[in-house]
Amino acid sequence: MLFQFYNTKSAQKEPFQPLNPNSVKVYSCGPTVYNYAHIGNIRSFLFVDILRRGLKLAGYKLDQTMNITDIDDKIINESIKKGISVEEFTKPWTDAFFEDLKTLNVETLEHYPKATESIHDMVHIVHKLKENGLVYEKDGSLYYSIQRFPKYGALSRIDVTGMKSGARYDADEYEKDDVRDFVLWKTQKTKDEKAWESDLGVGRPGWHLECSAMIRKVYQSGVDIHTGGIDLLFPHHENELALSEGAYPNETFVGTWLHCEHLLVEGEKMSKSKGNFYTLRDIVAKGYQPKYIRYHLISSHYRSKLNFSLKTLNESKQAFDRIQSTLNRVLTKLSYEWPKIDASDISKLHSQIVSNKILSTLNEFESSIADDLNLPKALSSIFDFLREINSGLDLDSWSHQELNEIVYSFQIFDVILGILSFEKEEEKLDGIDKEKIESMIEARKLAKLNKDFATADQIRKNLLELEIQLLDHKDGTTTWKRNQ
């Protein structure tokens, strides 16, 4: 698999060429731990997971980092309000973040550095910037002079020509397109405010400095890929670039920049005041299983806006159920007796597939993933395959070997999807046995033949009350599954 990515830096697709294919360095902007992550955040974290899984599918080894921002203006203000330390305030929110990742089957990365554990590294970068003439002091705080960094604005293509000399921002976050010098080290204003003693004075780092320092701390260099939400492109990533290449002008900070688009809710920006603000826990509390939420949030291309609603989530649930139910049909045909292979052994899975019609689908799936993580196209190849599989099952035309290969191909699909089940379903369902269900299905079939559609509909409703979902096929046959 030869990957190509849309690189924000060049504004075009480029072949991916890591400096060291044996250890691809990836850095992703992580959470600011002051509350539960909302589903827009969750989407960006899932994008990082798909990137990781895709690169592993291609045979790359990953050395991946996501930072934990556990110090910024919001965190300090909230900890002061509650009368507790910053560490006490952020711990439960940090734990909640990792619980959300586990709930959605997000793979664990190699590094999760915390900002509060990287202060020394931030101070070091400030000194490098001072040596290179990019820092000035005002009222005890230190600022980055963007006018002294000629490349400022190149990443985000922001216009800096109208910037007024000396215009500054002390806040960690500020309005998009507002070009000003940003704070590197903020002097302590009150005794209640969290601060560190250093040769820069008693204070704390500015938010934009944190990622540059943690990347340097982990890798002692730049990275092959840097990811984040599109809202971070300016000013945060622009400032990161200025910080890292300002401190180390002879190094390339990032080879490929990848940015995940916004998530909207019912076509609008998510907002608590609008009542359309959701966390993962809010959605689970409405009865949706995490696998459906994961599928929904990864099914759109990461560079496309995702319009979230409960209606579209239900549509995604139905789409995923089609994949799982087809896999269940194949497993049933094999009586669940197939030689299992660990999905992490991708090369062994590939070696088991020899059927041209299965290889064709697999190649289409993998080439879609390699093309800038094109999940919609990859899923389209799966759904085309489902029709072919079900047609062959209806006609009993698949050989035993081909059925095994189909399951192996689903294991490869799930290297990316991370939500399929390959386990045997129970024959008894909440005290209702398989034989009774089959007899009800036969009664429904007879009612339909007699054009007694009211009775047929009633039987379907009775089965739904027993959490049994019917799947009608084009040849007139009907299969069923437990409705989860």
Short mmCIF file of N, CA and C in Angstrom, two decimals, residues 259-358:
data_model
loop_
_atom_site.label_atom_id
_atom_site.label_comp_id
_atom_site.label_asym_id
_atom_site.label_seq_id
_atom_site.Cartn_x
_atom_site.Cartn_y
_atom_site.Cartn_z
N HIS A 259 -5.62 17.73 8.64
CA HIS A 259 -6.63 18.43 9.44
C HIS A 259 -8.02 17.83 9.22
N CYS A 260 -8.67 17.54 10.33
CA CYS A 260 -10.01 16.95 10.33
C CYS A 260 -11.05 18.08 10.36
N GLU A 261 -12.06 17.96 9.50
CA GLU A 261 -13.08 19.01 9.38
C GLU A 261 -14.02 19.03 10.59
N HIS A 262 -14.84 20.08 10.63
CA HIS A 262 -15.79 20.29 11.73
C HIS A 262 -16.90 19.24 11.73
N LEU A 263 -17.44 19.00 12.90
CA LEU A 263 -18.69 18.25 13.05
C LEU A 263 -19.80 19.25 13.35
N LEU A 264 -20.89 19.16 12.60
CA LEU A 264 -22.07 19.98 12.84
C LEU A 264 -23.16 19.11 13.45
N VAL A 265 -24.09 19.71 14.10
CA VAL A 265 -25.26 18.99 14.64
C VAL A 265 -26.50 19.61 14.02
N GLU A 266 -27.23 18.80 13.27
CA GLU A 266 -28.42 19.29 12.56
C GLU A 266 -28.09 20.53 11.72
N GLY A 267 -26.90 20.50 11.11
CA GLY A 267 -26.49 21.58 10.22
C GLY A 267 -25.97 22.82 10.91
N GLU A 268 -25.87 22.80 12.24
CA GLU A 268 -25.41 23.97 12.97
C GLU A 268 -24.20 23.65 13.83
N LYS A 269 -23.45 24.69 14.17
CA LYS A 269 -22.33 24.52 15.07
C LYS A 269 -22.84 24.07 16.44
N MET A 270 -22.16 23.12 17.05
CA MET A 270 -22.59 22.60 18.34
C MET A 270 -22.44 23.66 19.43
N SER A 271 -23.48 23.78 20.25
CA SER A 271 -23.47 24.80 21.29
C SER A 271 -24.42 24.39 22.41
N LYS A 272 -23.98 24.56 23.64
CA LYS A 272 -24.84 24.24 24.78
C LYS A 272 -26.08 25.13 24.80
N SER A 273 -25.91 26.38 24.38
CA SER A 273 -27.04 27.31 24.39
C SER A 273 -28.11 26.90 23.39
N LYS A 274 -27.72 26.21 22.33
CA LYS A 274 -28.68 25.75 21.31
C LYS A 274 -29.29 24.39 21.67
N GLY A 275 -28.76 23.77 22.71
CA GLY A 275 -29.28 22.47 23.12
C GLY A 275 -28.88 21.34 22.19
N ASN A 276 -27.82 21.55 21.38
CA ASN A 276 -27.38 20.51 20.45
C ASN A 276 -25.96 20.05 20.76
N PHE A 277 -25.62 20.14 22.04
CA PHE A 277 -24.27 19.78 22.49
C PHE A 277 -24.30 18.36 23.04
N TYR A 278 -23.46 17.48 22.49
CA TYR A 278 -23.44 16.07 22.90
C TYR A 278 -22.03 15.62 23.28
N THR A 279 -21.95 14.88 24.36
CA THR A 279 -20.74 14.11 24.66
C THR A 279 -21.02 12.67 24.26
N LEU A 280 -19.97 11.86 24.25
CA LEU A 280 -20.15 10.43 23.97
C LEU A 280 -21.14 9.82 24.96
N ARG A 281 -21.03 10.20 26.20
CA ARG A 281 -21.89 9.63 27.25
C ARG A 281 -23.36 10.01 27.06
N ASP A 282 -23.59 11.21 26.51
CA ASP A 282 -24.96 11.62 26.21
C ASP A 282 -25.59 10.68 25.17
N ILE A 283 -24.82 10.33 24.15
CA ILE A 283 -25.34 9.48 23.07
C ILE A 283 -25.55 8.05 23.57
N VAL A 284 -24.60 7.55 24.36
CA VAL A 284 -24.75 6.20 24.92
C VAL A 284 -25.97 6.14 25.83
N ALA A 285 -26.21 7.22 26.58
CA ALA A 285 -27.36 7.26 27.49
C ALA A 285 -28.69 7.21 26.74
N LYS A 286 -28.66 7.57 25.46
CA LYS A 286 -29.88 7.50 24.65
C LYS A 286 -30.11 6.10 24.10
N GLY A 287 -29.23 5.16 24.44
CA GLY A 287 -29.43 3.76 24.06
C GLY A 287 -28.61 3.29 22.87
N TYR A 288 -27.70 4.13 22.38
CA TYR A 288 -26.89 3.75 21.23
C TYR A 288 -25.61 3.05 21.68
N GLN A 289 -25.34 1.91 21.09
CA GLN A 289 -24.13 1.19 21.43
C GLN A 289 -22.91 1.90 20.86
N PRO A 290 -21.78 1.84 21.55
CA PRO A 290 -20.56 2.52 21.08
C PRO A 290 -20.15 2.13 19.66
N LYS A 291 -20.41 0.88 19.26
CA LYS A 291 -19.98 0.47 17.92
C LYS A 291 -20.72 1.26 16.85
N TYR A 292 -21.98 1.60 17.10
CA TYR A 292 -22.74 2.40 16.13
C TYR A 292 -22.23 3.84 16.09
N ILE A 293 -21.87 4.36 17.25
CA ILE A 293 -21.34 5.72 17.31
C ILE A 293 -20.00 5.79 16.60
N ARG A 294 -19.15 4.81 16.86
CA ARG A 294 -17.85 4.77 16.19
C ARG A 294 -18.03 4.70 14.68
N TYR A 295 -18.89 3.79 14.23
CA TYR A 295 -19.10 3.64 12.78
C TYR A 295 -19.59 4.95 12.17
N HIS A 296 -20.52 5.60 12.84
CA HIS A 296 -21.08 6.84 12.30
C HIS A 296 -20.01 7.93 12.18
N LEU A 297 -19.17 8.06 13.20
CA LEU A 297 -18.19 9.14 13.22
C LEU A 297 -17.00 8.90 12.30
N ILE A 298 -16.77 7.65 11.88
CA ILE A 298 -15.66 7.39 10.97
C ILE A 298 -16.11 7.24 9.52
N SER A 299 -17.43 7.17 9.28
CA SER A 299 -17.92 6.81 7.95
C SER A 299 -17.82 7.94 6.93
N SER A 300 -17.67 9.17 7.38
CA SER A 300 -17.47 10.30 6.47
C SER A 300 -15.98 10.57 6.32
N HIS A 301 -15.60 11.14 5.18
CA HIS A 301 -14.19 11.46 4.99
C HIS A 301 -13.75 12.53 5.98
N TYR A 302 -12.55 12.37 6.51
CA TYR A 302 -12.10 13.27 7.57
C TYR A 302 -12.00 14.72 7.11
N ARG A 303 -11.85 14.95 5.80
CA ARG A 303 -11.77 16.33 5.30
C ARG A 303 -13.13 16.89 4.88
N SER A 304 -14.19 16.14 5.18
CA SER A 304 -15.55 16.62 4.91
C SER A 304 -16.25 16.91 6.23
N LYS A 305 -17.07 17.94 6.24
CA LYS A 305 -17.88 18.22 7.42
C LYS A 305 -18.83 17.05 7.66
N LEU A 306 -19.01 16.68 8.90
CA LEU A 306 -19.95 15.62 9.25
C LEU A 306 -21.14 16.26 9.94
N ASN A 307 -22.33 16.05 9.36
CA ASN A 307 -23.55 16.59 9.94
C ASN A 307 -24.19 15.51 10.82
N PHE A 308 -24.04 15.66 12.12
CA PHE A 308 -24.53 14.66 13.07
C PHE A 308 -25.98 14.92 13.43
N SER A 309 -26.76 13.85 13.50
CA SER A 309 -28.12 13.91 14.04
C SER A 309 -28.48 12.49 14.46
N LEU A 310 -29.49 12.36 15.28
CA LEU A 310 -29.92 11.02 15.68
C LEU A 310 -30.46 10.25 14.48
N LYS A 311 -31.04 10.97 13.51
CA LYS A 311 -31.53 10.31 12.31
C LYS A 311 -30.37 9.70 11.51
N THR A 312 -29.32 10.48 11.30
CA THR A 312 -28.19 9.94 10.54
C THR A 312 -27.46 8.86 11.34
N LEU A 313 -27.48 8.97 12.67
CA LEU A 313 -26.90 7.92 13.49
C LEU A 313 -27.68 6.62 13.32
N ASN A 314 -29.00 6.71 13.26
CA ASN A 314 -29.82 5.52 13.02
C ASN A 314 -29.55 4.92 11.65
N GLU A 315 -29.33 5.78 10.66
CA GLU A 315 -29.00 5.28 9.32
C GLU A 315 -27.66 4.54 9.34
N SER A 316 -26.71 5.07 10.09
CA SER A 316 -25.42 4.40 10.21
C SER A 316 -25.56 3.07 10.95
N LYS A 317 -26.43 3.03 11.95
CA LYS A 317 -26.70 1.78 12.67
C LYS A 317 -27.20 0.72 11.70
N GLN A 318 -28.14 1.09 10.84
CA GLN A 318 -28.67 0.14 9.87
C GLN A 318 -27.59 -0.32 8.89
N ALA A 319 -26.74 0.61 8.47
CA ALA A 319 -25.67 0.28 7.53
C ALA A 319 -24.69 -0.70 8.17
N PHE A 320 -24.31 -0.41 9.41
CA PHE A 320 -23.38 -1.33 10.09
C PHE A 320 -24.02 -2.70 10.29
N ASP A 321 -25.31 -2.72 10.66
CA ASP A 321 -25.98 -4.00 10.87
C ASP A 321 -25.97 -4.86 9.60
N ARG A 322 -26.04 -4.22 8.43
CA ARG A 322 -25.96 -4.98 7.17
C ARG A 322 -24.61 -5.70 7.06
N ILE A 323 -23.54 -5.01 7.46
CA ILE A 323 -22.22 -5.64 7.41
C ILE A 323 -22.15 -6.80 8.39
N GLN A 324 -22.57 -6.55 9.63
CA GLN A 324 -22.47 -7.60 10.65
C GLN A 324 -23.37 -8.78 10.34
N SER A 325 -24.59 -8.52 9.85
CA SER A 325 -25.51 -9.62 9.57
C SER A 325 -25.00 -10.50 8.43
N THR A 326 -24.35 -9.89 7.44
CA THR A 326 -23.77 -10.69 6.35
C THR A 326 -22.63 -11.55 6.89
N LEU A 327 -21.79 -10.97 7.72
CA LEU A 327 -20.72 -11.76 8.34
C LEU A 327 -21.30 -12.89 9.17
N ASN A 328 -22.37 -12.61 9.91
CA ASN A 328 -23.01 -13.66 10.71
C ASN A 328 -23.52 -14.80 9.83
N ARG A 329 -24.07 -14.47 8.66
CA ARG A 329 -24.55 -15.52 7.74
C ARG A 329 -23.40 -16.42 7.31
N VAL A 330 -22.26 -15.81 7.02
CA VAL A 330 -21.10 -16.60 6.59
C VAL A 330 -20.62 -17.48 7.72
N LEU A 331 -20.52 -16.91 8.92
CA LEU A 331 -20.06 -17.68 10.08
C LEU A 331 -21.02 -18.84 10.37
N THR A 332 -22.32 -18.60 10.22
CA THR A 332 -23.30 -19.66 10.43
C THR A 332 -23.10 -20.78 9.41
N LYS A 333 -22.82 -20.41 8.18
CA LYS A 333 -22.57 -21.39 7.13
C LYS A 333 -21.36 -22.25 7.46
N LEU A 334 -20.40 -21.66 8.15
CA LEU A 334 -19.19 -22.39 8.54
C LEU A 334 -19.38 -23.09 9.88
N SER A 335 -20.58 -22.97 10.44
CA SER A 335 -20.86 -23.52 11.77
C SER A 335 -19.86 -23.00 12.80
N TYR A 336 -19.37 -21.80 12.56
CA TYR A 336 -18.41 -21.16 13.45
C TYR A 336 -17.11 -21.95 13.57
N GLU A 337 -16.86 -22.85 12.63
CA GLU A 337 -15.63 -23.63 12.66
C GLU A 337 -14.73 -23.14 11.53
N TRP A 338 -13.95 -22.13 11.81
CA TRP A 338 -13.00 -21.61 10.83
C TRP A 338 -11.69 -21.33 11.55
N PRO A 339 -10.59 -21.52 10.87
CA PRO A 339 -9.28 -21.37 11.53
C PRO A 339 -8.96 -19.90 11.81
N LYS A 340 -9.17 -19.49 13.05
CA LYS A 340 -8.99 -18.08 13.41
C LYS A 340 -7.52 -17.67 13.31
N ILE A 341 -7.31 -16.44 12.81
CA ILE A 341 -5.99 -15.83 12.73
C ILE A 341 -6.06 -14.48 13.41
N ASP A 342 -5.09 -14.18 14.24
CA ASP A 342 -5.05 -12.89 14.92
C ASP A 342 -5.03 -11.78 13.88
N ALA A 343 -5.97 -10.85 13.99
CA ALA A 343 -6.07 -9.78 13.00
C ALA A 343 -4.83 -8.89 12.96
N SER A 344 -4.01 -8.93 14.03
CA SER A 344 -2.79 -8.13 14.02
C SER A 344 -1.75 -8.72 13.06
N ASP A 345 -1.91 -9.99 12.72
CA ASP A 345 -1.00 -10.63 11.77
C ASP A 345 -1.55 -10.43 10.36
N ILE A 346 -1.46 -9.21 9.87
CA ILE A 346 -2.11 -8.83 8.61
C ILE A 346 -1.53 -9.61 7.43
N SER A 347 -0.22 -9.80 7.43
CA SER A 347 0.41 -10.50 6.31
C SER A 347 -0.09 -11.94 6.22
N LYS A 348 -0.36 -12.57 7.35
CA LYS A 348 -0.86 -13.95 7.33
C LYS A 348 -2.30 -13.98 6.82
N LEU A 349 -3.09 -12.99 7.20
CA LEU A 349 -4.45 -12.90 6.69
C LEU A 349 -4.44 -12.77 5.17
N HIS A 350 -3.59 -11.90 4.66
CA HIS A 350 -3.47 -11.70 3.21
C HIS A 350 -3.09 -13.01 2.51
N SER A 351 -2.19 -13.74 3.11
CA SER A 351 -1.69 -14.96 2.46
C SER A 351 -2.76 -16.03 2.32
N GLN A 352 -3.84 -15.93 3.12
CA GLN A 352 -4.90 -16.94 3.08
C GLN A 352 -5.92 -16.67 1.98
N ILE A 353 -5.87 -15.50 1.36
CA ILE A 353 -6.88 -15.12 0.38
C ILE A 353 -6.34 -15.27 -1.03
N VAL A 354 -6.95 -16.17 -1.79
CA VAL A 354 -6.47 -16.46 -3.15
C VAL A 354 -7.56 -16.25 -4.20
N SER A 355 -8.83 -16.23 -3.78
CA SER A 355 -9.93 -16.06 -4.72
C SER A 355 -9.87 -14.67 -5.36
N ASN A 356 -9.89 -14.62 -6.69
CA ASN A 356 -9.76 -13.34 -7.39
C ASN A 356 -10.90 -12.37 -7.06
N LYS A 357 -12.12 -12.89 -6.93
CA LYS A 357 -13.25 -11.99 -6.67
C LYS A 357 -13.19 -11.40 -5.26
N ILE A 358 -12.57 -12.15 -4.32
CA ILE A 358 -12.40 -11.61 -2.97
C ILE A 358 -11.20 -10.67 -2.94
#
